[in-house]
Tab-separated table of C-alpha atoms in Angstrom:
chain	number	residue	atom	x	y	z
I	1	MET	CA	53.179	93.140	34.062
I	2	LEU	CA	53.114	95.380	37.074
I	3	THR	CA	53.824	99.001	36.274
I	4	SER	CA	52.966	100.724	39.537
I	5	ALA	CA	55.640	101.497	42.105
I	6	ALA	CA	56.106	98.882	44.792
I	7	SER	CA	56.362	99.642	48.465
I	8	VAL	CA	59.775	99.351	50.093
I	9	PRO	CA	60.273	95.653	50.974
I	10	ALA	CA	60.751	94.617	54.564
I	11	TRP	CA	64.269	93.326	53.899
I	12	ALA	CA	65.521	96.667	52.515
I	13	ASP	CA	67.096	98.992	55.058
I	14	PRO	CA	66.109	102.641	54.638
I	15	GLU	CA	68.745	104.730	52.875
I	16	PRO	CA	70.094	107.853	54.566
I	17	ALA	CA	69.077	111.155	53.015
I	18	PRO	CA	71.483	112.544	50.383
I	19	THR	CA	74.201	114.851	51.655
I	20	ALA	CA	76.341	117.486	49.951
I	21	THR	CA	78.870	114.805	49.021
I	22	ASP	CA	76.176	113.038	46.956
I	23	CYS	CA	75.759	116.088	44.711
I	24	SER	CA	77.580	116.586	41.420
I	25	ASP	CA	76.969	118.511	38.258
I	26	VAL	CA	76.202	115.189	36.592
I	27	ILE	CA	74.906	112.213	38.574
I	28	THR	CA	74.817	108.855	36.815
I	29	LEU	CA	72.249	106.406	38.170
I	30	ALA	CA	72.987	102.885	36.922
I	31	VAL	CA	70.358	100.133	37.172
I	32	PRO	CA	72.068	96.695	36.966
I	33	GLY	CA	70.608	93.606	35.318
I	34	THR	CA	69.217	90.397	36.776
I	35	TRP	CA	71.394	88.865	39.507
I	36	GLU	CA	73.907	91.734	39.234
I	37	THR	CA	72.685	93.485	42.384
I	38	SER	CA	70.481	93.117	45.450
I	39	ALA	CA	68.491	95.367	47.750
I	40	ASP	CA	71.370	95.695	50.230
I	41	ALA	CA	74.159	96.232	47.666
I	42	ASP	CA	76.709	99.032	48.107
I	43	ARG	CA	75.276	102.024	46.282
I	44	ASN	CA	78.745	103.410	45.534
I	45	VAL	CA	79.867	100.356	43.540
I	46	VAL	CA	78.436	99.973	40.031
I	47	PRO	CA	78.635	96.239	39.227
I	48	GLY	CA	78.503	94.089	36.130
I	49	MET	CA	77.948	95.396	32.615
I	50	LEU	CA	77.279	98.995	33.642
I	51	GLY	CA	80.469	99.112	35.693
I	52	GLN	CA	82.290	98.765	32.379
I	53	ILE	CA	80.706	102.072	31.359
I	54	THR	CA	80.807	104.148	34.533
I	55	GLY	CA	84.406	103.199	35.348
I	56	PRO	CA	85.896	104.375	32.025
I	57	LEU	CA	83.520	107.373	31.971
I	58	LEU	CA	84.708	108.666	35.329
I	59	ALA	CA	88.310	107.915	34.403
I	60	ALA	CA	87.988	109.899	31.175
I	61	LEU	CA	86.358	112.886	32.812
I	62	ASN	CA	88.603	112.882	35.877
I	63	SER	CA	91.913	112.279	34.066
I	64	THR	CA	93.061	115.805	34.958
I	65	PRO	CA	93.214	116.278	38.754
I	66	PRO	CA	90.967	119.180	39.820
I	67	THR	CA	92.187	122.114	41.861
I	68	ALA	CA	91.057	122.517	45.448
I	69	ALA	CA	88.395	125.014	44.355
I	70	GLU	CA	87.096	122.567	41.783
I	71	THR	CA	86.584	119.629	44.115
I	72	VAL	CA	83.289	121.043	45.391
I	73	PRO	CA	80.299	120.388	43.116
I	74	LYS	CA	78.926	123.532	41.539
I	75	GLN	CA	75.385	123.071	42.722
I	76	VAL	CA	75.379	121.765	46.289
I	77	ALA	CA	72.055	122.812	47.714
I	78	GLY	CA	72.449	125.896	49.881
I	79	SER	CA	76.114	126.361	48.985
I	80	SER	CA	77.451	129.912	48.826
I	81	LEU	CA	80.386	128.834	46.690
I	82	THR	CA	80.745	130.405	43.275
I	83	ARG	CA	80.554	128.302	40.147
I	84	SER	CA	83.942	126.971	39.045
I	85	THR	CA	84.941	125.993	35.525
I	86	ALA	CA	85.201	122.275	36.328
I	87	THR	CA	82.334	119.813	35.890
I	88	SER	CA	81.951	117.263	38.675
I	89	VAL	CA	80.638	113.828	37.760
I	90	ARG	CA	79.810	110.852	39.933
I	91	ALA	CA	78.079	107.510	39.494
I	92	GLU	CA	76.178	105.127	41.708
I	93	GLN	CA	74.061	102.038	41.252
I	94	VAL	CA	70.409	101.607	42.179
I	95	PRO	CA	70.212	98.552	44.477
I	96	TYR	CA	67.044	96.457	44.106
I	97	VAL	CA	65.947	92.814	44.111
I	98	ALA	CA	67.139	92.015	40.593
I	99	GLN	CA	65.725	88.598	39.805
I	100	VAL	CA	63.194	86.528	37.916
I	101	GLY	CA	61.686	83.196	38.841
I	102	GLY	CA	59.483	84.083	41.795
I	103	PRO	CA	59.273	81.434	44.537
I	104	ILE	CA	61.713	79.157	42.709
I	105	ALA	CA	64.396	81.833	42.765
I	106	GLY	CA	63.356	82.674	46.308
I	107	ILE	CA	64.675	79.316	47.497
I	108	ALA	CA	68.189	80.545	46.741
I	109	THR	CA	67.796	84.271	47.341
I	110	GLY	CA	65.222	84.465	50.119
I	111	ASN	CA	63.227	86.983	48.069
I	112	PRO	CA	60.368	85.290	46.180
I	113	LEU	CA	59.763	88.127	43.719
I	114	THR	CA	58.516	87.488	40.192
I	115	LEU	CA	59.812	89.459	37.223
I	116	SER	CA	56.990	92.003	37.410
I	117	GLN	CA	57.398	92.431	41.167
I	118	SER	CA	61.165	92.846	40.779
I	119	ARG	CA	60.543	95.372	38.013
I	120	ALA	CA	58.244	97.371	40.258
I	121	ASN	CA	60.724	97.118	43.131
I	122	GLY	CA	63.549	98.471	40.961
I	123	LYS	CA	61.442	101.278	39.515
I	124	SER	CA	60.366	102.320	42.997
I	125	ALA	CA	64.014	102.361	44.128
I	126	LEU	CA	65.088	104.417	41.096
I	127	GLU	CA	62.261	106.913	41.531
I	128	ALA	CA	62.965	107.314	45.231
I	129	ARG	CA	66.688	107.935	44.702
I	130	ALA	CA	66.152	110.318	41.775
I	131	THR	CA	63.623	112.286	43.818
I	132	GLU	CA	65.999	112.539	46.788
I	133	LEU	CA	68.911	113.675	44.679
I	134	ALA	CA	66.842	116.102	42.599
I	135	GLN	CA	65.679	117.837	45.767
I	136	ALA	CA	69.092	117.831	47.470
I	137	CYS	CA	70.989	118.854	44.316
I	138	PRO	CA	68.665	121.264	42.468
I	139	LEU	CA	71.106	122.057	39.634
I	140	SER	CA	72.307	118.517	38.966
I	141	LYS	CA	71.707	116.813	35.642
I	142	PHE	CA	71.091	113.068	35.516
I	143	VAL	CA	72.345	110.260	33.312
I	144	ILE	CA	70.230	107.107	33.583
I	145	LEU	CA	71.790	103.792	32.517
I	146	GLY	CA	70.244	100.337	32.456
I	147	TYR	CA	71.233	96.846	31.324
I	148	SER	CA	68.822	93.958	30.671
I	149	GLN	CA	66.264	93.954	33.495
I	150	GLY	CA	67.840	97.236	34.584
I	151	ALA	CA	67.188	98.637	31.082
I	152	LEU	CA	63.547	97.647	31.509
I	153	ILE	CA	63.391	99.661	34.733
I	154	ALA	CA	65.466	102.594	33.479
I	155	GLY	CA	63.407	102.690	30.290
I	156	ASP	CA	60.142	102.767	32.259
I	157	PHE	CA	61.503	105.645	34.325
I	158	LEU	CA	62.715	107.613	31.296
I	159	SER	CA	59.469	107.033	29.430
I	160	GLU	CA	57.438	108.511	32.254
I	161	VAL	CA	59.801	111.481	32.597
I	162	GLY	CA	59.812	112.037	28.833
I	163	ASN	CA	56.028	112.025	28.770
I	164	ARG	CA	55.932	114.412	31.756
I	165	ARG	CA	54.546	111.852	34.189
I	166	GLY	CA	57.810	111.239	36.058
I	167	VAL	CA	59.239	112.268	39.405
I	168	VAL	CA	61.715	114.747	37.836
I	169	ASP	CA	61.383	117.308	35.076
I	170	PRO	CA	62.668	116.217	31.632
I	171	SER	CA	65.115	119.132	31.703
I	172	ARG	CA	67.021	117.345	34.483
I	173	ILE	CA	67.846	114.354	32.220
I	174	LEU	CA	71.098	114.847	30.325
I	175	ALA	CA	71.051	111.410	28.701
I	176	GLY	CA	69.859	107.846	29.006
I	177	GLY	CA	71.513	104.632	27.798
I	178	LEU	CA	69.739	101.261	27.543
I	179	LEU	CA	71.515	97.988	26.770
I	180	SER	CA	69.332	94.996	25.844
I	181	ASP	CA	66.020	96.590	26.812
I	182	PRO	CA	63.220	93.963	27.135
I	183	LYS	CA	60.778	96.660	25.952
I	184	ARG	CA	62.816	98.035	23.068
I	185	SER	CA	60.633	99.545	20.369
I	186	ALA	CA	60.452	97.861	16.992
I	187	SER	CA	62.798	99.967	14.896
I	188	THR	CA	63.202	101.292	11.398
I	189	VAL	CA	66.744	102.594	11.114
I	190	SER	CA	67.401	105.601	8.918
I	191	SER	CA	70.258	105.564	6.465
I	192	GLY	CA	73.695	106.819	7.409
I	193	SER	CA	75.928	106.408	10.406
I	194	GLU	CA	78.815	108.136	12.073
I	195	SER	CA	82.220	106.649	12.657
I	196	ALA	CA	82.539	108.265	16.052
I	197	PRO	CA	79.941	109.293	18.649
I	198	SER	CA	78.900	112.864	19.170
I	199	THR	CA	76.117	114.569	21.029
I	200	HIS	CA	73.768	113.268	18.328
I	201	SER	CA	72.629	109.741	17.572
I	202	VAL	CA	74.322	107.404	15.136
I	203	ASN	CA	71.188	105.800	13.756
I	204	THR	CA	67.666	106.901	14.532
I	205	LYS	CA	64.254	105.358	14.308
I	206	SER	CA	61.488	106.786	12.189
I	207	SER	CA	59.171	107.332	15.138
I	208	SER	CA	59.442	110.757	16.748
I	209	VAL	CA	58.801	109.393	20.242
I	210	ALA	CA	60.773	106.145	20.227
I	211	GLU	CA	64.188	105.959	21.855
I	212	THR	CA	67.189	106.425	19.543
I	213	LEU	CA	68.728	103.234	18.187
I	214	VAL	CA	72.529	103.083	17.982
I	215	GLY	CA	74.074	100.465	15.753
I	216	ALA	CA	72.469	98.157	13.221
I	217	ASP	CA	68.795	97.286	13.557
I	218	PRO	CA	68.604	93.709	14.922
I	219	GLY	CA	64.930	93.430	13.971
I	220	GLY	CA	62.024	92.492	16.178
I	221	GLU	CA	61.310	94.209	19.466
I	222	GLY	CA	61.756	93.678	23.194
I	223	VAL	CA	60.561	90.363	24.593
I	224	LEU	CA	57.955	92.252	26.656
I	225	GLY	CA	56.645	94.318	23.738
I	226	GLN	CA	56.909	98.095	23.347
I	227	ARG	CA	56.264	100.941	25.781
I	228	ASP	CA	53.182	103.030	25.176
I	229	GLY	CA	54.224	106.609	24.466
I	230	GLY	CA	57.871	105.788	23.813
I	231	MET	CA	60.307	108.322	25.309
I	232	GLY	CA	58.347	111.494	24.595
I	233	VAL	CA	60.536	114.593	24.679
I	234	LEU	CA	63.558	112.491	25.677
I	235	ALA	CA	63.549	110.491	22.424
I	236	GLU	CA	66.783	112.040	21.153
I	237	ARG	CA	68.454	111.874	24.564
I	238	VAL	CA	67.775	108.175	25.204
I	239	THR	CA	69.866	105.679	23.230
I	240	THR	CA	69.189	101.973	22.988
I	241	MET	CA	71.444	99.185	21.763
I	242	CYS	CA	70.548	95.611	20.922
I	243	ALA	CA	73.023	93.006	19.695
I	244	PRO	CA	72.000	90.653	16.880
I	245	ASN	CA	70.480	87.430	18.255
I	246	ASP	CA	69.900	88.948	21.699
I	247	THR	CA	66.361	87.621	22.095
I	248	ILE	CA	65.732	89.774	25.158
I	249	CYS	CA	65.630	92.927	23.044
I	250	SER	CA	65.049	91.592	19.503
I	251	LEU	CA	62.250	89.056	19.746
I	252	SER	CA	61.031	88.169	16.271
I	253	ASP	CA	57.349	87.924	15.428
I	254	LYS	CA	58.161	84.302	14.663
I	255	SER	CA	59.373	83.668	18.214
I	256	LYS	CA	55.906	82.943	19.531
I	257	VAL	CA	56.968	80.322	22.053
I	258	VAL	CA	59.195	82.755	23.938
I	259	ALA	CA	56.443	85.400	23.844
I	260	ALA	CA	53.978	82.910	25.322
I	261	VAL	CA	56.364	81.673	28.024
I	262	VAL	CA	57.542	85.074	29.334
I	263	PRO	CA	54.250	85.901	31.131
I	264	LEU	CA	54.658	82.678	33.117
I	265	LEU	CA	57.698	84.244	34.831
I	266	ASN	CA	55.252	86.425	36.734
I	267	ILE	CA	53.079	83.637	38.134
I	268	THR	CA	53.289	82.591	41.770
I	269	PRO	CA	51.633	79.423	43.124
I	270	GLU	CA	48.902	81.624	44.548
I	271	ASP	CA	48.257	83.045	41.097
I	272	LEU	CA	47.861	79.720	39.308
I	273	PRO	CA	44.119	79.094	39.967
I	274	ASN	CA	43.135	82.593	38.874
I	275	TYR	CA	45.502	82.395	35.908
I	276	ALA	CA	44.006	79.112	34.702
I	277	ILE	CA	40.462	80.401	35.146
I	278	GLY	CA	41.321	83.635	33.385
I	279	ARG	CA	42.841	81.876	30.380
I	280	GLY	CA	39.828	79.549	30.204
I	281	LEU	CA	37.415	82.495	30.205
I	282	GLU	CA	39.539	84.206	27.547
I	283	LEU	CA	39.270	81.101	25.368
I	284	VAL	CA	35.491	80.948	25.740
I	285	LYS	CA	35.201	84.654	24.999
I	286	ASN	CA	37.359	84.437	21.870
I	287	VAL	CA	35.392	81.495	20.480
I	288	ALA	CA	32.058	83.191	21.232
I	289	GLU	CA	33.151	86.402	19.498
I	290	ALA	CA	34.817	84.763	16.484
I	291	ASP	CA	33.460	85.434	13.004
I	292	PRO	CA	30.973	82.652	12.068
I	293	GLN	CA	32.739	82.195	8.734
I	294	VAL	CA	36.058	81.709	10.535
I	295	ILE	CA	34.457	79.132	12.833
I	296	ALA	CA	32.897	77.329	9.879
I	297	LYS	CA	36.233	77.192	8.066
I	298	ALA	CA	37.972	75.800	11.144
I	299	ALA	CA	35.256	73.203	11.685
I	300	SER	CA	35.464	72.140	8.046
I	301	SER	CA	39.245	71.767	8.271
I	302	VAL	CA	39.020	69.668	11.429
I	303	ILE	CA	36.326	67.393	9.956
I	304	THR	CA	38.289	66.948	6.716
I	305	GLU	CA	41.520	66.006	8.480
I	306	LEU	CA	39.856	63.718	11.026
I	307	THR	CA	38.010	61.970	8.198
I	308	LYS	CA	41.332	61.325	6.455
I	309	LEU	CA	42.748	59.884	9.669
I	310	GLY	CA	39.714	57.628	10.071
I	311	VAL	CA	39.990	56.269	6.541
I	312	VAL	CA	43.720	55.607	6.905
I	313	ALA	CA	43.232	53.955	10.284
I	314	ALA	CA	40.690	51.571	8.734
I	315	THR	CA	42.493	50.804	5.472
I	316	SER	CA	46.215	51.350	6.011
I	317	PRO	CA	47.025	51.492	9.733
I	318	TYR	CA	50.778	51.298	9.062
I	319	SER	CA	50.693	54.700	7.293
I	320	LEU	CA	48.801	56.401	10.119
I	321	PRO	CA	51.896	58.158	11.598
I	322	LEU	CA	52.743	59.688	8.198
I	323	THR	CA	49.182	60.866	7.687
I	324	LEU	CA	49.128	62.344	11.176
I	325	ALA	CA	52.396	64.178	10.478
I	326	GLU	CA	50.980	65.527	7.218
I	327	MET	CA	47.905	66.757	9.071
I	328	VAL	CA	50.022	68.628	11.598
I	329	PHE	CA	52.782	69.991	9.359
I	330	SER	CA	51.188	70.325	5.914
I	331	SER	CA	47.512	71.072	6.377
I	332	THR	CA	45.957	74.421	7.312
I	333	MET	CA	43.865	72.883	10.091
I	334	LEU	CA	45.864	74.271	13.020
I	335	ASP	CA	46.070	77.707	11.405
I	336	ASP	CA	42.314	77.741	10.880
I	337	VAL	CA	41.683	76.706	14.490
I	338	ALA	CA	44.149	79.341	15.701
I	339	GLN	CA	42.038	82.037	14.048
I	340	VAL	CA	39.141	80.997	16.288
I	341	ILE	CA	41.066	80.481	19.513
I	342	ASN	CA	43.180	83.643	19.066
I	343	MET	CA	45.483	83.017	22.034
I	344	PRO	CA	49.298	83.295	22.189
I	345	GLU	CA	49.638	79.886	23.806
I	346	PHE	CA	47.975	78.158	20.832
I	347	ASP	CA	49.824	80.375	18.337
I	348	ALA	CA	53.059	79.217	19.975
I	349	LEU	CA	52.047	75.577	19.490
I	350	VAL	CA	51.197	76.173	15.834
I	351	SER	CA	54.485	77.980	15.249
I	352	LEU	CA	56.365	74.815	16.187
I	353	THR	CA	54.804	73.067	13.180
I	354	LYS	CA	56.286	75.565	10.692
I	355	PRO	CA	59.873	74.698	9.702
I	356	ASP	CA	61.078	78.281	9.171
I	357	GLU	CA	59.623	79.492	12.461
I	358	LEU	CA	60.841	76.408	14.329
I	359	VAL	CA	64.413	76.895	13.101
I	360	GLN	CA	64.413	80.571	14.019
I	361	GLN	CA	62.944	79.906	17.455
I	362	ALA	CA	65.447	77.138	18.119
I	363	SER	CA	68.290	79.459	17.108
I	364	GLN	CA	67.022	82.259	19.337
I	365	ALA	CA	66.423	79.850	22.227
I	366	VAL	CA	70.025	78.603	22.026
I	367	SER	CA	71.307	82.167	21.832
I	368	TYR	CA	69.194	83.107	24.837
I	369	LEU	CA	70.289	80.126	26.928
I	370	LEU	CA	73.964	80.648	26.164
I	371	LEU	CA	73.539	84.423	26.615
I	372	ASP	CA	76.554	85.064	24.402
I	373	ALA	CA	74.877	87.936	22.545
I	374	HIS	CA	73.397	89.232	25.772
I	375	ARG	CA	76.857	89.558	27.323
I	376	SER	CA	78.541	91.081	24.275
I	377	TYR	CA	77.903	94.806	24.838
I	378	ALA	CA	81.289	95.517	26.380
I	379	SER	CA	83.238	92.912	24.423
I	380	ASN	CA	82.620	92.073	20.771
I	381	TYR	CA	79.383	93.825	19.773
I	382	THR	CA	80.446	96.891	17.789
I	383	VAL	CA	78.059	99.689	16.829
I	384	ASN	CA	79.996	101.847	14.343
I	385	ASP	CA	82.680	101.826	11.678
I	386	SER	CA	85.354	102.731	14.228
I	387	GLY	CA	84.862	99.402	15.971
I	388	ASP	CA	83.526	100.834	19.233
I	389	THR	CA	81.647	98.376	21.388
I	390	ALA	CA	78.298	99.482	22.766
I	391	ALA	CA	79.906	100.283	26.132
I	392	GLN	CA	82.754	102.236	24.536
I	393	TRP	CA	80.326	104.222	22.393
I	394	ILE	CA	78.262	105.242	25.427
I	395	VAL	CA	81.411	106.336	27.275
I	396	LYS	CA	82.506	108.516	24.345
I	397	TRP	CA	78.993	109.846	23.780
I	398	LEU	CA	78.494	110.857	27.418
I	399	THR	CA	82.001	112.283	27.654
I	400	ALA	CA	81.313	114.473	24.618
I	401	LYS	CA	77.967	115.638	25.964
I	402	ILE	CA	79.380	116.494	29.375
I	403	GLN	CA	82.489	118.192	28.031
I	404	ALA	CA	80.360	120.212	25.601
I	405	GLY	CA	78.848	121.896	28.646
I	406	LEU	CA	75.631	121.636	30.584
């Protein structure tokens, strides 16, 4: 995966510098998911899943009309206005090329970006906008929201800030909310929960640097693995939510086929020769470095099973299919060979021969294709005893944090 910032693409028009009207006490930057936005989208309209958070959030905080003196943000750069008692809040999206599929998707969109390139494009856009606003609005606090691919980008941004490698100081981040993060950390949820959100988490993970899990632990981890370093000093300020059966953020260790396929989303036709050569060299390297005892065991298993097939083929040809099936599904031959090869692609093949893993992978594949769980964060996925959906919880949580004072 690409992790470095991408240069501004040729099709993206340069954004005007932030003005005083862009400043607020709290600025929410929302990073939409795949296909929910584009590089030329209207920054002032938060679309899709995150729009179901920012809309109610602004409505809740702006339910009482401000006075004329309160309509000016408290920290407009260079302003001589005195600080009022009101807290101004605004939200905007981060437009970027939100897609997967590379050249195949490019046929429809005109932008042949792979997942990793789109990720880098979105992170670059988020960093650029946060930098602009931080400089123009020196007293503003930021809320960073992300959904799906947007949660991947927002999470990358927050991780770097939390580990003091980001473009803004951690003190500028009021909160972060991630829905269906493809790099959600594997979680161990502590006991206890709250019926209503507060400025503290509902459920927390045991790791001191991982983001804070809200709601029940769905198991597994993000489909792209975990972020090195977690969220650093922002661990308690960054919440993550993952619905049961949402494979994007809760990939099981038994879902080896999905784990093996995901890297292929980053391959362009130009990459294929180098990719094939690289995987071939990796195979040779793994075999050369394998423990001799492991190699001997694998060789013995292969010889034993092939000998059985040869005997059956010569004496009872009609039972050959059954013997072959027994070799694949009941013997340890493929497992022994996998120990030598040590590659996710072969592990994925072996996993399809294990009934329990096959059933789980089929279930997760159906869930992923239908995307029912993936779309449930603002509808029927509840995270506490009060019946709040993930989106409702975030609205209440942010409202409480903002109203408690900056």
